[in-house]
CSV table of C-alpha atoms in Angstrom, one decimal:
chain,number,residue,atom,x,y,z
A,924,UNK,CA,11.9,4.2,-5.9
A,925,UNK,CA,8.6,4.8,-6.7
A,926,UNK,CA,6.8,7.5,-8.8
A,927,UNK,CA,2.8,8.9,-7.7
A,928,UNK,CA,0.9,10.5,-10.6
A,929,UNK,CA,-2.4,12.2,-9.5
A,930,UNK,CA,-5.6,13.7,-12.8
A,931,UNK,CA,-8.6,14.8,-11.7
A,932,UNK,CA,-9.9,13.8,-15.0
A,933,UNK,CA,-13.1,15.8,-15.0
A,934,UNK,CA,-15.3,13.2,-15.2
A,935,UNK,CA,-14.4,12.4,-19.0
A,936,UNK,CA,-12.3,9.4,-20.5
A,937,UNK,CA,-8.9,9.6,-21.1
A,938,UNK,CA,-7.6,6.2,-20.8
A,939,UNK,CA,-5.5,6.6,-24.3
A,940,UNK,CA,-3.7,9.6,-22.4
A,941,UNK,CA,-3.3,7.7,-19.1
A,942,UNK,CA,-1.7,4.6,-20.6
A,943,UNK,CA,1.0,6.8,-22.7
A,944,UNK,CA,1.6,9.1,-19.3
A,945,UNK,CA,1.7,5.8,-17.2
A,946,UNK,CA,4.3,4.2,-19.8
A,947,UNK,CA,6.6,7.7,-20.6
A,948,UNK,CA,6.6,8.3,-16.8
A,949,UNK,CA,7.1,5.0,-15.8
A,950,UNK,CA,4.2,5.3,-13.2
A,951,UNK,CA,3.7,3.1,-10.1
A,952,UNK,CA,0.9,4.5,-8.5
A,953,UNK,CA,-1.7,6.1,-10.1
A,954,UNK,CA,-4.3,8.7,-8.2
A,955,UNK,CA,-7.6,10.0,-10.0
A,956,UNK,CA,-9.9,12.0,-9.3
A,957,UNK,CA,-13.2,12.8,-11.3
A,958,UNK,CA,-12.2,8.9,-12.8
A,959,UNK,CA,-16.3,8.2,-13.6
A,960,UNK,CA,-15.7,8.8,-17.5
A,961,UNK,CA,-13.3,5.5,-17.3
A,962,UNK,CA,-14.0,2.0,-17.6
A,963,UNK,CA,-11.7,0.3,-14.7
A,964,UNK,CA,-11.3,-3.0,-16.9
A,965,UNK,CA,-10.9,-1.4,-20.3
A,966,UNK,CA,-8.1,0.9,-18.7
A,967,UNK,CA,-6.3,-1.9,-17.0
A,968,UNK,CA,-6.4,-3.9,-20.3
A,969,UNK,CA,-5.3,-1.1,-22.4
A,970,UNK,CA,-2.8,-0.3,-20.0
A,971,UNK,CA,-1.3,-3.8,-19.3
A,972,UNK,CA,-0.8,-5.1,-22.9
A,973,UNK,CA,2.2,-5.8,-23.6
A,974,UNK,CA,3.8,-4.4,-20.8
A,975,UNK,CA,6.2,-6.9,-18.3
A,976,UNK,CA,5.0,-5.3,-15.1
A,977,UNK,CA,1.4,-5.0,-14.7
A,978,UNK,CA,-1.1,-2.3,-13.0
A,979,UNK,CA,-3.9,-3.8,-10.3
A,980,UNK,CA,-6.7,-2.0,-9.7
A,981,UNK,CA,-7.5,-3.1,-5.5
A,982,UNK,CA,-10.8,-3.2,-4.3
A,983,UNK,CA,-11.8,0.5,-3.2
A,984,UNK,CA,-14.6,1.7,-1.7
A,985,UNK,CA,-14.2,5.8,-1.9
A,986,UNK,CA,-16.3,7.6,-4.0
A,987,UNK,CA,-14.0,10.2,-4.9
A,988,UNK,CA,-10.4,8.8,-5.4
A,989,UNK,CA,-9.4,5.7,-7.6
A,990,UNK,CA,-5.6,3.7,-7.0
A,991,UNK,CA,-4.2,1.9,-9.9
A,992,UNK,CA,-1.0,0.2,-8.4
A,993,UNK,CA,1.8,-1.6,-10.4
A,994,UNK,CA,1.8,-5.4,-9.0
A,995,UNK,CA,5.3,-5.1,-7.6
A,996,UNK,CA,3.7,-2.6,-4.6
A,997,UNK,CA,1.9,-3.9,-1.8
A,998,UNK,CA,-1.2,-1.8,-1.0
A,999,UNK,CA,-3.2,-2.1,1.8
A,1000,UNK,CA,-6.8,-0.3,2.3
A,1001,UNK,CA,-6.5,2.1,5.7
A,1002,UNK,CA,-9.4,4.4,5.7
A,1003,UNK,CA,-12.3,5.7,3.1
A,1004,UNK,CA,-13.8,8.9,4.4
A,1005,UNK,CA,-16.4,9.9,2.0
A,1006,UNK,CA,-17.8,12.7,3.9
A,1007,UNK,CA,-14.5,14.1,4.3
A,1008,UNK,CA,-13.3,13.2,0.6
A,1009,UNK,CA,-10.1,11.4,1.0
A,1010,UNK,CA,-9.1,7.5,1.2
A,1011,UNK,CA,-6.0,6.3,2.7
A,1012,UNK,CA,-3.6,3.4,1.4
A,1013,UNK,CA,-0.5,2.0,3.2
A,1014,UNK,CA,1.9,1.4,0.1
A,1015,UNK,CA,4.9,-0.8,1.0
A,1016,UNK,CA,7.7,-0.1,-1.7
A,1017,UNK,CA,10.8,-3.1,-2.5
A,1018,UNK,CA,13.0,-0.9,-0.8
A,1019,UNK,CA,10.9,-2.0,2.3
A,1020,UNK,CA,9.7,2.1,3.1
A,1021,UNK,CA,6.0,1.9,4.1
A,1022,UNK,CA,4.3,5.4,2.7
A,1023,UNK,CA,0.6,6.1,3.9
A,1024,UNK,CA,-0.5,7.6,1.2
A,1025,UNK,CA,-3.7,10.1,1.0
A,1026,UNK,CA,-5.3,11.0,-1.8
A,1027,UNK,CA,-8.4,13.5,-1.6
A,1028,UNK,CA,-10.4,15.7,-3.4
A,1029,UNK,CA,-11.5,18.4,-1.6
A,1030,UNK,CA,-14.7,20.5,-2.0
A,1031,UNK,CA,-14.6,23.2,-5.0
A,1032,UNK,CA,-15.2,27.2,-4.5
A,1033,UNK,CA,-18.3,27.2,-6.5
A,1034,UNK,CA,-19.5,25.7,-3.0
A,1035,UNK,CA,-17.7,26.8,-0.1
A,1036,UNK,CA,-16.1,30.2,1.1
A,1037,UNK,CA,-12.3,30.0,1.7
A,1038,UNK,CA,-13.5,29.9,5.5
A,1039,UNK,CA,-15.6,26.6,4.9
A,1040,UNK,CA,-12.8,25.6,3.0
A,1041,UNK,CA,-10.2,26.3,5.6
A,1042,UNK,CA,-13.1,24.4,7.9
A,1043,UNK,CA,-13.5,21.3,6.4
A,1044,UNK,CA,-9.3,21.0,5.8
A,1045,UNK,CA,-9.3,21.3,9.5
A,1046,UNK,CA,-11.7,18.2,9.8
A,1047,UNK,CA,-9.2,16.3,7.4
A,1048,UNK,CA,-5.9,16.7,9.2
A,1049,UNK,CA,-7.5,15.2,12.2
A,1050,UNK,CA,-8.4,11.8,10.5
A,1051,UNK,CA,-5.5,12.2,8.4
A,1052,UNK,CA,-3.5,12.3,12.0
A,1053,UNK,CA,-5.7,9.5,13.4
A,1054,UNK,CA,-4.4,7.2,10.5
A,1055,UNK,CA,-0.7,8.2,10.9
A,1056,UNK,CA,-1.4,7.3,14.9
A,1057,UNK,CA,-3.3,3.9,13.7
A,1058,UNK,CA,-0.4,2.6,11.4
A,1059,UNK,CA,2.5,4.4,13.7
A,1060,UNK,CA,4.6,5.9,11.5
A,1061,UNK,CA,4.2,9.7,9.9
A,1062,UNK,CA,6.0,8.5,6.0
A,1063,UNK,CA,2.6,10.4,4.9
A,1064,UNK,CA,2.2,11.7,1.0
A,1065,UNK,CA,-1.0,13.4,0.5
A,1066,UNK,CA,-1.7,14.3,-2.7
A,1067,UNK,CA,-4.8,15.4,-4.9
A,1068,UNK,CA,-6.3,18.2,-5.9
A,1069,UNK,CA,-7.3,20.3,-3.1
A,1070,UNK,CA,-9.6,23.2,-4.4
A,1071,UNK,CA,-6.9,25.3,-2.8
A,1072,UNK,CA,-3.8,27.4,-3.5
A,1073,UNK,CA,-0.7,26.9,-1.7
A,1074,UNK,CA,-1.0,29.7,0.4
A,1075,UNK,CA,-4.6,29.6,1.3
A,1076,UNK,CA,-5.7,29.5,4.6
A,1077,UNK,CA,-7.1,25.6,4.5
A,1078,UNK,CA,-3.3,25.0,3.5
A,1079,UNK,CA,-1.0,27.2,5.5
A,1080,UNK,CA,-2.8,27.1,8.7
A,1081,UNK,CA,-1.3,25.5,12.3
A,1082,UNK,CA,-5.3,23.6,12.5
A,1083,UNK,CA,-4.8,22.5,8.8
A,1084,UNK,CA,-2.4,20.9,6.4
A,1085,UNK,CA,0.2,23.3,8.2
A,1086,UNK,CA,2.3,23.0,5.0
A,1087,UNK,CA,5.2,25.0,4.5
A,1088,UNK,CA,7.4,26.3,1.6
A,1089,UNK,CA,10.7,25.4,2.7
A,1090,UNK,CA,12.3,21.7,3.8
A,1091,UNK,CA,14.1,23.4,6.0
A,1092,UNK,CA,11.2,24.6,8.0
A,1093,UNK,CA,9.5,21.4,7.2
A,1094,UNK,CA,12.3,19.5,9.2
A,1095,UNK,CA,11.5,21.0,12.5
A,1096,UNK,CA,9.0,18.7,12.2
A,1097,UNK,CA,6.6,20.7,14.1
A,1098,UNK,CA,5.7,23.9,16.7
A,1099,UNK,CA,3.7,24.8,19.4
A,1100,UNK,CA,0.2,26.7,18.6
A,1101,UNK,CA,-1.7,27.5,21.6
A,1102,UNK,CA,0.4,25.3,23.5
A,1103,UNK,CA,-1.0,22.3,21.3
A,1104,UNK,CA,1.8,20.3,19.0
A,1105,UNK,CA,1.2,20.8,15.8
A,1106,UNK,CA,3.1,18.8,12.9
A,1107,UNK,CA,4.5,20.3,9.7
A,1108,UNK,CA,4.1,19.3,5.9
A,1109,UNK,CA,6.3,20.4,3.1
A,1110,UNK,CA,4.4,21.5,0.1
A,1111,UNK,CA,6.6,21.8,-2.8
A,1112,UNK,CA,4.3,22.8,-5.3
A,1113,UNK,CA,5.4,26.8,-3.9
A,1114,UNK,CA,7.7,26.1,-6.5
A,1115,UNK,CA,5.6,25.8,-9.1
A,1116,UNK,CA,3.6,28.8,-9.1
A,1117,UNK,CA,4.3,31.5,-11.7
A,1118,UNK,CA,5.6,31.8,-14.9
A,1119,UNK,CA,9.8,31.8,-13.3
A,1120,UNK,CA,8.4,28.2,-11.9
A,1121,UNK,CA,9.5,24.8,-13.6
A,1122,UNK,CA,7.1,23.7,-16.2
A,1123,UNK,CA,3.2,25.5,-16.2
A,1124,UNK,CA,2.1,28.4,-14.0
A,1125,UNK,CA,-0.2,26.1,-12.1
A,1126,UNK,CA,-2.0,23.3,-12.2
A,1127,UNK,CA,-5.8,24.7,-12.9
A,1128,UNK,CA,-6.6,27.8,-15.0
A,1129,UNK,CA,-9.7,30.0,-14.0
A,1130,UNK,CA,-10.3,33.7,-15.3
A,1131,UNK,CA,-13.6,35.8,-14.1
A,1132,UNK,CA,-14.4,37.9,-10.9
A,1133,UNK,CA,-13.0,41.1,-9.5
A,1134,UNK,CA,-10.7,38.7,-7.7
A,1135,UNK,CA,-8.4,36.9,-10.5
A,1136,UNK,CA,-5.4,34.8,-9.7
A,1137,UNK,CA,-5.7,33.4,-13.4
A,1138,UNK,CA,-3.3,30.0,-12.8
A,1139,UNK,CA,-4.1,28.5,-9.6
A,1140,UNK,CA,-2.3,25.5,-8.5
A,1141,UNK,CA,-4.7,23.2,-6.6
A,1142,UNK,CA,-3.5,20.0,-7.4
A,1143,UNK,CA,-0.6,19.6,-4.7
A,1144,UNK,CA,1.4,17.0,-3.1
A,1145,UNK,CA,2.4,17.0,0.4
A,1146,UNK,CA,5.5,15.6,2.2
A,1147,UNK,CA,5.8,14.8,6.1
A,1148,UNK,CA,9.4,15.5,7.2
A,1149,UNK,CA,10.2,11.8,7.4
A,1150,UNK,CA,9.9,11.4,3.6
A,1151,UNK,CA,12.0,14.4,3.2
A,1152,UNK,CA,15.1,12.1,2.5
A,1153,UNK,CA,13.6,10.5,-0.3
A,1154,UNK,CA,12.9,13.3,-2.5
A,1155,UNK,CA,14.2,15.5,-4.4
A,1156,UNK,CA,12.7,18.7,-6.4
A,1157,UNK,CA,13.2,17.8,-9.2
A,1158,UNK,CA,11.6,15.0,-8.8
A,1159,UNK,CA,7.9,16.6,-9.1
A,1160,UNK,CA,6.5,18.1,-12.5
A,1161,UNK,CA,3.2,19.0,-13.0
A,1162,UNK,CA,2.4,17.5,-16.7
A,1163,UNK,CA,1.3,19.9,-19.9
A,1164,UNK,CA,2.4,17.7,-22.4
A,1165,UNK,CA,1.3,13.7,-23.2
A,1166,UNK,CA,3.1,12.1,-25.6
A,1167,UNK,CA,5.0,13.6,-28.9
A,1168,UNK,CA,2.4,15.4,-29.8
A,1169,UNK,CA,-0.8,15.8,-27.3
A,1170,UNK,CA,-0.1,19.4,-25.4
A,1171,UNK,CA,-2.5,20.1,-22.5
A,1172,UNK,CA,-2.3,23.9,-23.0
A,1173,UNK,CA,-4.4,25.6,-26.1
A,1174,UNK,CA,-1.8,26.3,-29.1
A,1175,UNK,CA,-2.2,29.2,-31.1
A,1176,UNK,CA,-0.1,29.6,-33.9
A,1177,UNK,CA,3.0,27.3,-32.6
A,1178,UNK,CA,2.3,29.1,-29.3
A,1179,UNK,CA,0.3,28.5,-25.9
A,1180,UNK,CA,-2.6,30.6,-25.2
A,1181,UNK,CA,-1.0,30.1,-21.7
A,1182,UNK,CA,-4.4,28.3,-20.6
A,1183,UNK,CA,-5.5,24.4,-20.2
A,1184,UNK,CA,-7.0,22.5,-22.7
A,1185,UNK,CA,-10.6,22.3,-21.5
A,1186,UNK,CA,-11.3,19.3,-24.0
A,1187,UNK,CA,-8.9,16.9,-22.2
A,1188,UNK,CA,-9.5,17.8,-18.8
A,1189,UNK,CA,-9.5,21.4,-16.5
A,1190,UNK,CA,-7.1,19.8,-14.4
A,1191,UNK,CA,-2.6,19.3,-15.4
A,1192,UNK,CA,-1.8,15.9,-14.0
A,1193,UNK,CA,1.2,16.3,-11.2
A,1194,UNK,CA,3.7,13.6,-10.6
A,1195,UNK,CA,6.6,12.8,-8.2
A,1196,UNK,CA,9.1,10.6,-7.3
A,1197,UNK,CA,10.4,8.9,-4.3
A,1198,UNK,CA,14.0,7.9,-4.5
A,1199,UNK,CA,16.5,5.7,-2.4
A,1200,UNK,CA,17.3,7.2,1.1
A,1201,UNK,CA,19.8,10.3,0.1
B,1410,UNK,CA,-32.2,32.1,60.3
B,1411,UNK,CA,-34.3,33.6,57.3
B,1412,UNK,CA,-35.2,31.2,55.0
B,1413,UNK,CA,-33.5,30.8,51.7
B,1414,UNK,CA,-35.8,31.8,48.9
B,1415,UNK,CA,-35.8,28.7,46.5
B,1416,UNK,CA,-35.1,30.1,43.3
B,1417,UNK,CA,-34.5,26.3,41.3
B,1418,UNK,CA,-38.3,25.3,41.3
B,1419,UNK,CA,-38.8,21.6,40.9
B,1420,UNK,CA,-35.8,19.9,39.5
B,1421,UNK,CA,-36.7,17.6,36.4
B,1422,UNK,CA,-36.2,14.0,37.3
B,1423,UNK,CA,-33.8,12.1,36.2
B,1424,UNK,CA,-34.3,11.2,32.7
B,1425,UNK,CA,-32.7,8.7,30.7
B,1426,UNK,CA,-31.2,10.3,27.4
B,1427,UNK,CA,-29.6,9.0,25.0
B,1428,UNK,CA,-27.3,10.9,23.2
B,1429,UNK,CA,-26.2,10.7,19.6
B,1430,UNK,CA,-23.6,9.1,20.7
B,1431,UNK,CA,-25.2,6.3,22.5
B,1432,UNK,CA,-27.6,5.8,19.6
B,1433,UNK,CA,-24.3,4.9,17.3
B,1434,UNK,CA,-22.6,3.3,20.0
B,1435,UNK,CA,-26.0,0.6,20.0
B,1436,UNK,CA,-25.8,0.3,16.1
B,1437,UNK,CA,-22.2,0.3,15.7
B,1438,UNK,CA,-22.4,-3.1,18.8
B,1439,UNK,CA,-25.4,-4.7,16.3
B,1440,UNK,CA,-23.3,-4.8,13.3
B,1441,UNK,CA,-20.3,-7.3,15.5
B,1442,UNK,CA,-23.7,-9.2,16.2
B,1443,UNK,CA,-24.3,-9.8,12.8
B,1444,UNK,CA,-21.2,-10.3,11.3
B,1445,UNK,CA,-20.3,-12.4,13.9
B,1446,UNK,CA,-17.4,-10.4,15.0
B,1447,UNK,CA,-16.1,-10.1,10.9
B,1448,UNK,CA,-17.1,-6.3,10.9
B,1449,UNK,CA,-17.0,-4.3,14.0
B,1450,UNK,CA,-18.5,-0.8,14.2
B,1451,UNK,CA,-16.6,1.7,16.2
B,1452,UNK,CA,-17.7,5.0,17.0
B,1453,UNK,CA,-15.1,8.1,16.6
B,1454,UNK,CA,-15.8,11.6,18.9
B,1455,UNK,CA,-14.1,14.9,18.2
B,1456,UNK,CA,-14.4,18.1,19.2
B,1457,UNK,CA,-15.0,20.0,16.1
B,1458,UNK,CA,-12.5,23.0,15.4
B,1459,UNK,CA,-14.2,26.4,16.5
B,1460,UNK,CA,-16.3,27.6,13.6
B,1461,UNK,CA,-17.3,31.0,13.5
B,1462,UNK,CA,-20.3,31.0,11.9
B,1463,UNK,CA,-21.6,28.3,14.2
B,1464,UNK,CA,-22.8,30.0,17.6
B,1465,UNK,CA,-22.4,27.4,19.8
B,1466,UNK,CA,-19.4,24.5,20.3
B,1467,UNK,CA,-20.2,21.6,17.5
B,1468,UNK,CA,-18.9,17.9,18.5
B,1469,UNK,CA,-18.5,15.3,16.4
B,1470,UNK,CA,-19.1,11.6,16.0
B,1471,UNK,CA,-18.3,9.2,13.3
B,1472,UNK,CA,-19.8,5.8,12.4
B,1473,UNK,CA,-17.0,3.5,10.9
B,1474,UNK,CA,-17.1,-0.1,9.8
B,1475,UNK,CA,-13.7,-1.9,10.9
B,1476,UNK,CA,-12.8,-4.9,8.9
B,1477,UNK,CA,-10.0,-6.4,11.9
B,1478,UNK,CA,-9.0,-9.4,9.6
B,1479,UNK,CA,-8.3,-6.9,7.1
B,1480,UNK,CA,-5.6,-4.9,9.0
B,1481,UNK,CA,-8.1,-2.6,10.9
B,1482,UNK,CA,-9.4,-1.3,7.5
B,1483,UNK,CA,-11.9,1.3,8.3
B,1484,UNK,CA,-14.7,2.7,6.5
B,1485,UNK,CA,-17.0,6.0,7.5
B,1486,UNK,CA,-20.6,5.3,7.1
B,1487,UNK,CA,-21.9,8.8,8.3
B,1488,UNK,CA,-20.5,11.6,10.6
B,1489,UNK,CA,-23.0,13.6,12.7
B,1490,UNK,CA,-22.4,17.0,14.2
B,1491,UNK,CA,-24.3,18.6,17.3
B,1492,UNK,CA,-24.5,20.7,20.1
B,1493,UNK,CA,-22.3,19.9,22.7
B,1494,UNK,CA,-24.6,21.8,25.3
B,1495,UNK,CA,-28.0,21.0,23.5
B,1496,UNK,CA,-27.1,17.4,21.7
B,1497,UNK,CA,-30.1,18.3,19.0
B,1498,UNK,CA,-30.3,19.5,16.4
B,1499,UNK,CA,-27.7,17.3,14.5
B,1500,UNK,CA,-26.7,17.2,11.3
B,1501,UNK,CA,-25.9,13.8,9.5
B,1502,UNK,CA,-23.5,13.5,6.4
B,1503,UNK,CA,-23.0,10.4,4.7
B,1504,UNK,CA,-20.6,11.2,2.0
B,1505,UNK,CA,-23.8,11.2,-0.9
B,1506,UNK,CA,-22.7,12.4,-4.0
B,1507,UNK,CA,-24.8,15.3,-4.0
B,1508,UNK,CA,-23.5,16.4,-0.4
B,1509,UNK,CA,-26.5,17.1,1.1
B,1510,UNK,CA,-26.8,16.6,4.8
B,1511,UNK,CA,-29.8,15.4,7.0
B,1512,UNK,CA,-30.9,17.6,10.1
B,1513,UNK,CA,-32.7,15.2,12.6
B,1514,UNK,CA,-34.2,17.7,15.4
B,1515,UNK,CA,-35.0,14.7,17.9
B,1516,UNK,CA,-33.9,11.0,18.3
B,1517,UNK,CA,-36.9,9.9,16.7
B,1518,UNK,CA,-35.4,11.8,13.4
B,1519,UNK,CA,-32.1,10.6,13.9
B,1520,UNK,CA,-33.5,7.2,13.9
B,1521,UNK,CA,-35.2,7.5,10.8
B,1522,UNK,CA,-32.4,9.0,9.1
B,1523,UNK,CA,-30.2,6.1,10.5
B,1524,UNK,CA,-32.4,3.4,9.3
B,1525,UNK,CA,-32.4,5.3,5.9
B,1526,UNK,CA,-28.2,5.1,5.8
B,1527,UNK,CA,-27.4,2.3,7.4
B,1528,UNK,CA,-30.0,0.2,5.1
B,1529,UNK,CA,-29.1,1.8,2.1
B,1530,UNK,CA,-27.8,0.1,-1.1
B,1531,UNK,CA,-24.6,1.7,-0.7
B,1532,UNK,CA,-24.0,0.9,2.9
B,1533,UNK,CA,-25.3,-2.8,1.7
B,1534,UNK,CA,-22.7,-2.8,-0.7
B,1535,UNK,CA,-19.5,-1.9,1.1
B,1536,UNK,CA,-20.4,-4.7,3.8
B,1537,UNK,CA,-20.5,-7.3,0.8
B,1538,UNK,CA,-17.4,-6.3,-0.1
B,1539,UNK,CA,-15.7,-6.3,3.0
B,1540,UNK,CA,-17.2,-9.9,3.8
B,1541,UNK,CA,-16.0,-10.9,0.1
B,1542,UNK,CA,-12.7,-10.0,1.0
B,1543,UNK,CA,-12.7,-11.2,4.4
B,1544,UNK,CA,-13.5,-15.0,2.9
B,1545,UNK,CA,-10.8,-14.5,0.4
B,1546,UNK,CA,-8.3,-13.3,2.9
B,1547,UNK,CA,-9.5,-16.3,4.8
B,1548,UNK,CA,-9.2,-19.0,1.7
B,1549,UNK,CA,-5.7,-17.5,1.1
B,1550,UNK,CA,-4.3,-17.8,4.8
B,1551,UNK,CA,-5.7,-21.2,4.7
B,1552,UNK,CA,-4.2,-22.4,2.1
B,1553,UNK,CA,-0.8,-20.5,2.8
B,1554,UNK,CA,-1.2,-22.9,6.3
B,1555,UNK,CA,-1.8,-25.7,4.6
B,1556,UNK,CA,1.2,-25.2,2.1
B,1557,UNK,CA,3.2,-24.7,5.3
B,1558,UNK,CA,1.9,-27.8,7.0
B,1559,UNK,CA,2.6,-29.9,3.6
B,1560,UNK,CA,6.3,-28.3,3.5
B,1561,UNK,CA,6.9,-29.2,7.6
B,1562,UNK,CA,5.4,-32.8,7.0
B,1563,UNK,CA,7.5,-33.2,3.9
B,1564,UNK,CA,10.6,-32.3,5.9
B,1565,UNK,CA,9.8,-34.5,8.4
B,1566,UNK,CA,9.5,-37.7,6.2
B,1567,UNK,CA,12.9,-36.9,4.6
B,1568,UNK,CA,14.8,-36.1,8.3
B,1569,UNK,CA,13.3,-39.4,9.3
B,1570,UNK,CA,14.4,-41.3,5.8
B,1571,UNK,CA,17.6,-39.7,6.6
B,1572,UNK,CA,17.6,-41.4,10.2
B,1573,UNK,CA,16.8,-44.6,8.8
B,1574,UNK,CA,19.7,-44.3,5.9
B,1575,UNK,CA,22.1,-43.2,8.7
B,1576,UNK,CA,20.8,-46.4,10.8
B,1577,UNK,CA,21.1,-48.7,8.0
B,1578,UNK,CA,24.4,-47.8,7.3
B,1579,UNK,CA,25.7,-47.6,10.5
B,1580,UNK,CA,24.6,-51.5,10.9
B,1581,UNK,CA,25.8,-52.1,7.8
C-alpha cells in the first residue's frame, strides 16, 4: 500500500502545512509542483523529526516537479523532460508492484489556447508511452496538475491522455483510432467535479470571462488499467482542510465562501491510495 | 522521334546536407567520447501530431543524455522541431524557465544555438550530477562485491576448518 499526494504550491512556502498533511495522511510519496518557495533540507528536517520512517529527497534534475519518497520505497530516476514538463520515476512498493510514476505540470491558459493545450498533451503521451515501452510494463500513475479539466480536449482525446470516466471502459484497455491502437487511462477525478462530488467542487477556483466554469479541477490523477486492481474510489480526496484548524477554502461567518484560499496556495492538494491487489 | 522538351533544367549536384538530425546525431556521439562511455547521447525522432495552425508536416527530434549505469536514466537536453519537406526553419526548446524557443533559419544558427545549450550552466550541471552519481553507484557496487567476496572467502575458511575437524576426528 502506498499513498501519492500531489500541491502545486504556487511558488510560496508551506512546509508547516506539508509536514501535518504528510503525517495526517500518512504520505509516501510526495509530488510538488511550483516547490521554489521551499527549502529542500529545512522541509526534510522538519518533516523527519521525530518520526520512525523517514522521507528522502533523490537527486532530481526536472525543473518543474519535486519527489519526496519515504525511505522504505525504492525510486529510480526514468526520464526528466523539461520541455515537455513532466519527470518520470519507477517506484517499487514492499508489496513488490513496480508503478512508473509521472508527475507533470502542464502549461497554464494564460499561455496557450485549449488547441495548443490539446497539442502539447499530444507530445506528452508519446514520451509518456516511450517510458512505459522502456521499463515494459504499463502500472503508470500520472498525476499533477494539468492546466486542464477532465473533459477537455488535451484529456479526453484518442492522440492524448485518452482518459476516460468509467473503470469499466478503462478496462478495455484500449481501441482502434484511425486504425492506430490507442491505450486508455482512467481518470477518476470525473468524480469530483460539482458540488454532489465527494469533498470540494474542484481542485482550482477561477472566476472572470464570458466563459466561467468557476471550480475547475486541473489537478488530476490518472490510472492505466493494470493499476485498476489496486484502487479503490475512495481511496482519492482532493484536500480543503490541513490540520484541526487550517481550512483551504475562505470562511465567512462559520461558512465557506465556496472559493480557495489564495494566501496558502491557488491550488487543493489531491491524494490517493494504492491498496493490496483486490 | 521528336525530341522530348527538357523541362528539369540542370539538376543541382549532389550536395552533402546535413540535416538537424545529423547535427544531433554528431553531438550526441561526442558526449560517449567524453565521458568515456559514462553518458551516452541518443537522439529521439517523431513525427509530430498534425497541427493545424502549422502549414506544413513538423518532425521532431530530441537530444537526451542516457546515464546506462544508472538504469538507462534519461535526460532531454533540447527538442527541435522542423519541416519535414524543407528541414529549416527549426525551432529549438530547451525546457528554460521562461519557455522561449530559439528559431535557427540555417545550420550555421542551429550551431550557434547548440553551442549556447549544450555549454550552458545548466546542461554543465546535470552532467556533474549524473557523473556524481555514476561514481557513487560505482563505490557502492564495489563495495557490495567486495562484502560478497569477504562473505564467500569467509565460507570458505570455515567449510575447509570443517574438513580438517572431520579429518582429525576421523583419524582420531
Amino acid at each position: 500500500m502506498a499513498t501519492f499526494l500531489f500541491w502545486n504550491l504556487k511558488g510560496k512556502n508551506l512546509t508547516p502545512y506539508l509536514v501535518t498533511l504528510c503525517r495526517e495522511n500518512e504520505i509516501d510519496v510526495l509530488i510538488l509542483a511550483e516547490s521554489e518557495g521551499i527549502k529542500k533540507t529545512d522541509f526534510l528536517e522538519a518533516v523527519n523529526r521525530g518520526q520512525p520512517t523517514r522521507f528522502v529527497s533523490p537527486h532530481n534534475n526536472s525543473s518543474y516537479i519535486s519527489f519526496f519518497v519515504k525511505e522504505s520505497l525504492q525510486i529510480q530516476n526514468v526520464r526528466d523532460d523539461n520541455n515537455h514538463r513532466f519527470a518520470v520515476r519507477e517506484i517499487s512498493l514492499p508489496t513488490n508492484l513496480k508503478i512508473l510514476l509521472v508527475g507533470l505540470h502542464l502549461p497554464s491558459k494564460l499561455y496557450m489556447s485549449e488547441d495548443e493545450q490539446n497539442f502539447k498533451a499530444m507530445k506528452v503521451i508519446r514520451r509518456i508511452e516511450e517510458c512505459e515501452n522502456q521499463i515494459g510494463h504499463n502500472n503508470t500513475l500520472v498525476i499533477g496538475d494539468f492546466n486542464m479539466n477532465p473533459f477537455e480536449k488535451g484529456l479526453v482525446g484518442a492522440d492524448s491522455f485518452h482518459a476516460v470516466m468509467t473503470q469499466q471502459t478503462a478496462m478495455e484497455y484500449g481501441r482502434e483510432v484511425d486504425s492506430q491502437h490507442r491505450r486508455f487511462f482512467y481518470n477518476p477525478m470525473w468524480g469530483r467535479m460539482g458540488d454532489t462530488s465527494v469533498g470540494p467542487p474542484g481542485t482550482y477556483y477561477y472566476r472572470g470571462g464570458a466563459l466561467c466554469y468557476f471550480w475547475n479541477t486541473f489537478d488530476q490523477v490518472l490510472l492505466r488499467p493494470d493499476l485498476l486492481d489496486y484502487f479503490a474510489n475512495d481511496q482519492l480526496r482532493v484536500i480543503d482542510k490541513i490540520g484541526q484548524e487550517t481550512s483551504l477554502l475562505i470562511k465567512k461567518e462559520g461558512k465557506t465562501k465556496g472559493r480557495i484560499d489564495p494566501n496558502i496556495s491557488d491550488h487543493l492538494p489531491i491524494m490517493i491510495t494504492l491498496n493490496k491487489r483486490r | 522521334m521528336t525530341d522530348i522538351n527538357d523541362l528539369w533544367g540542370t539538376l543541382p549536384e549532389m550536395e552533402e546536407i546535413r540535416t538537424p538530425y545529423t547535427v544531433l546525431l554528431e553531438q550526441a556521439s561526442l558526449l560517449e567520447e567524453k565521458t568515456n562511455s559514462l553518458l551516452i547521447g541518443r537522439v529521439e525522432r517523431y513525427l509530430s501530431p498534425d497541427d493545424p495552425s502549422v502549414p506544413q508536416q513538423q518532425g521532431e527530434l530530441e537530444l537526451l543524455i542516457v546515464a546506462p549505469e544508472l538504469d538507462d536514466y534519461s535526460y532531454v537536453v533540447l527538442s527541435i522541431t522542423y519541416p519535414v519537406a524543407t528541414l529549416y526553419p527549426v525551432t529549438v526548446e530547451y525546457g528554460n524557465e521562461d519557455d522561449k524557443s530559439i528559431i535557427c533559419h540555417s545550420e550555421q544558427e542551429l550551431l550557434r544555438a547548440l553551442k549556447r545549450i549544450l555549454s550552458s550552466e545548466k546542461t554543465r550541471r546535470v552532467i556533474a550530477n549524473l557523473l556524481a552519481q555514476i561514481s557513487e553507484e560505482t563505490q557502492a557496487s564495489e563495495e557490495r562485491w567486495k562484502l560478497a567476496d569477504e562473505k564467500r572467502k569467509t565460507r570458505e575458511r570455515m567449510r575447509k576448518a570443517e574438513e580438517v575437524r572431520k579429518a582429525e576426528e576421523m583419524t582420531a
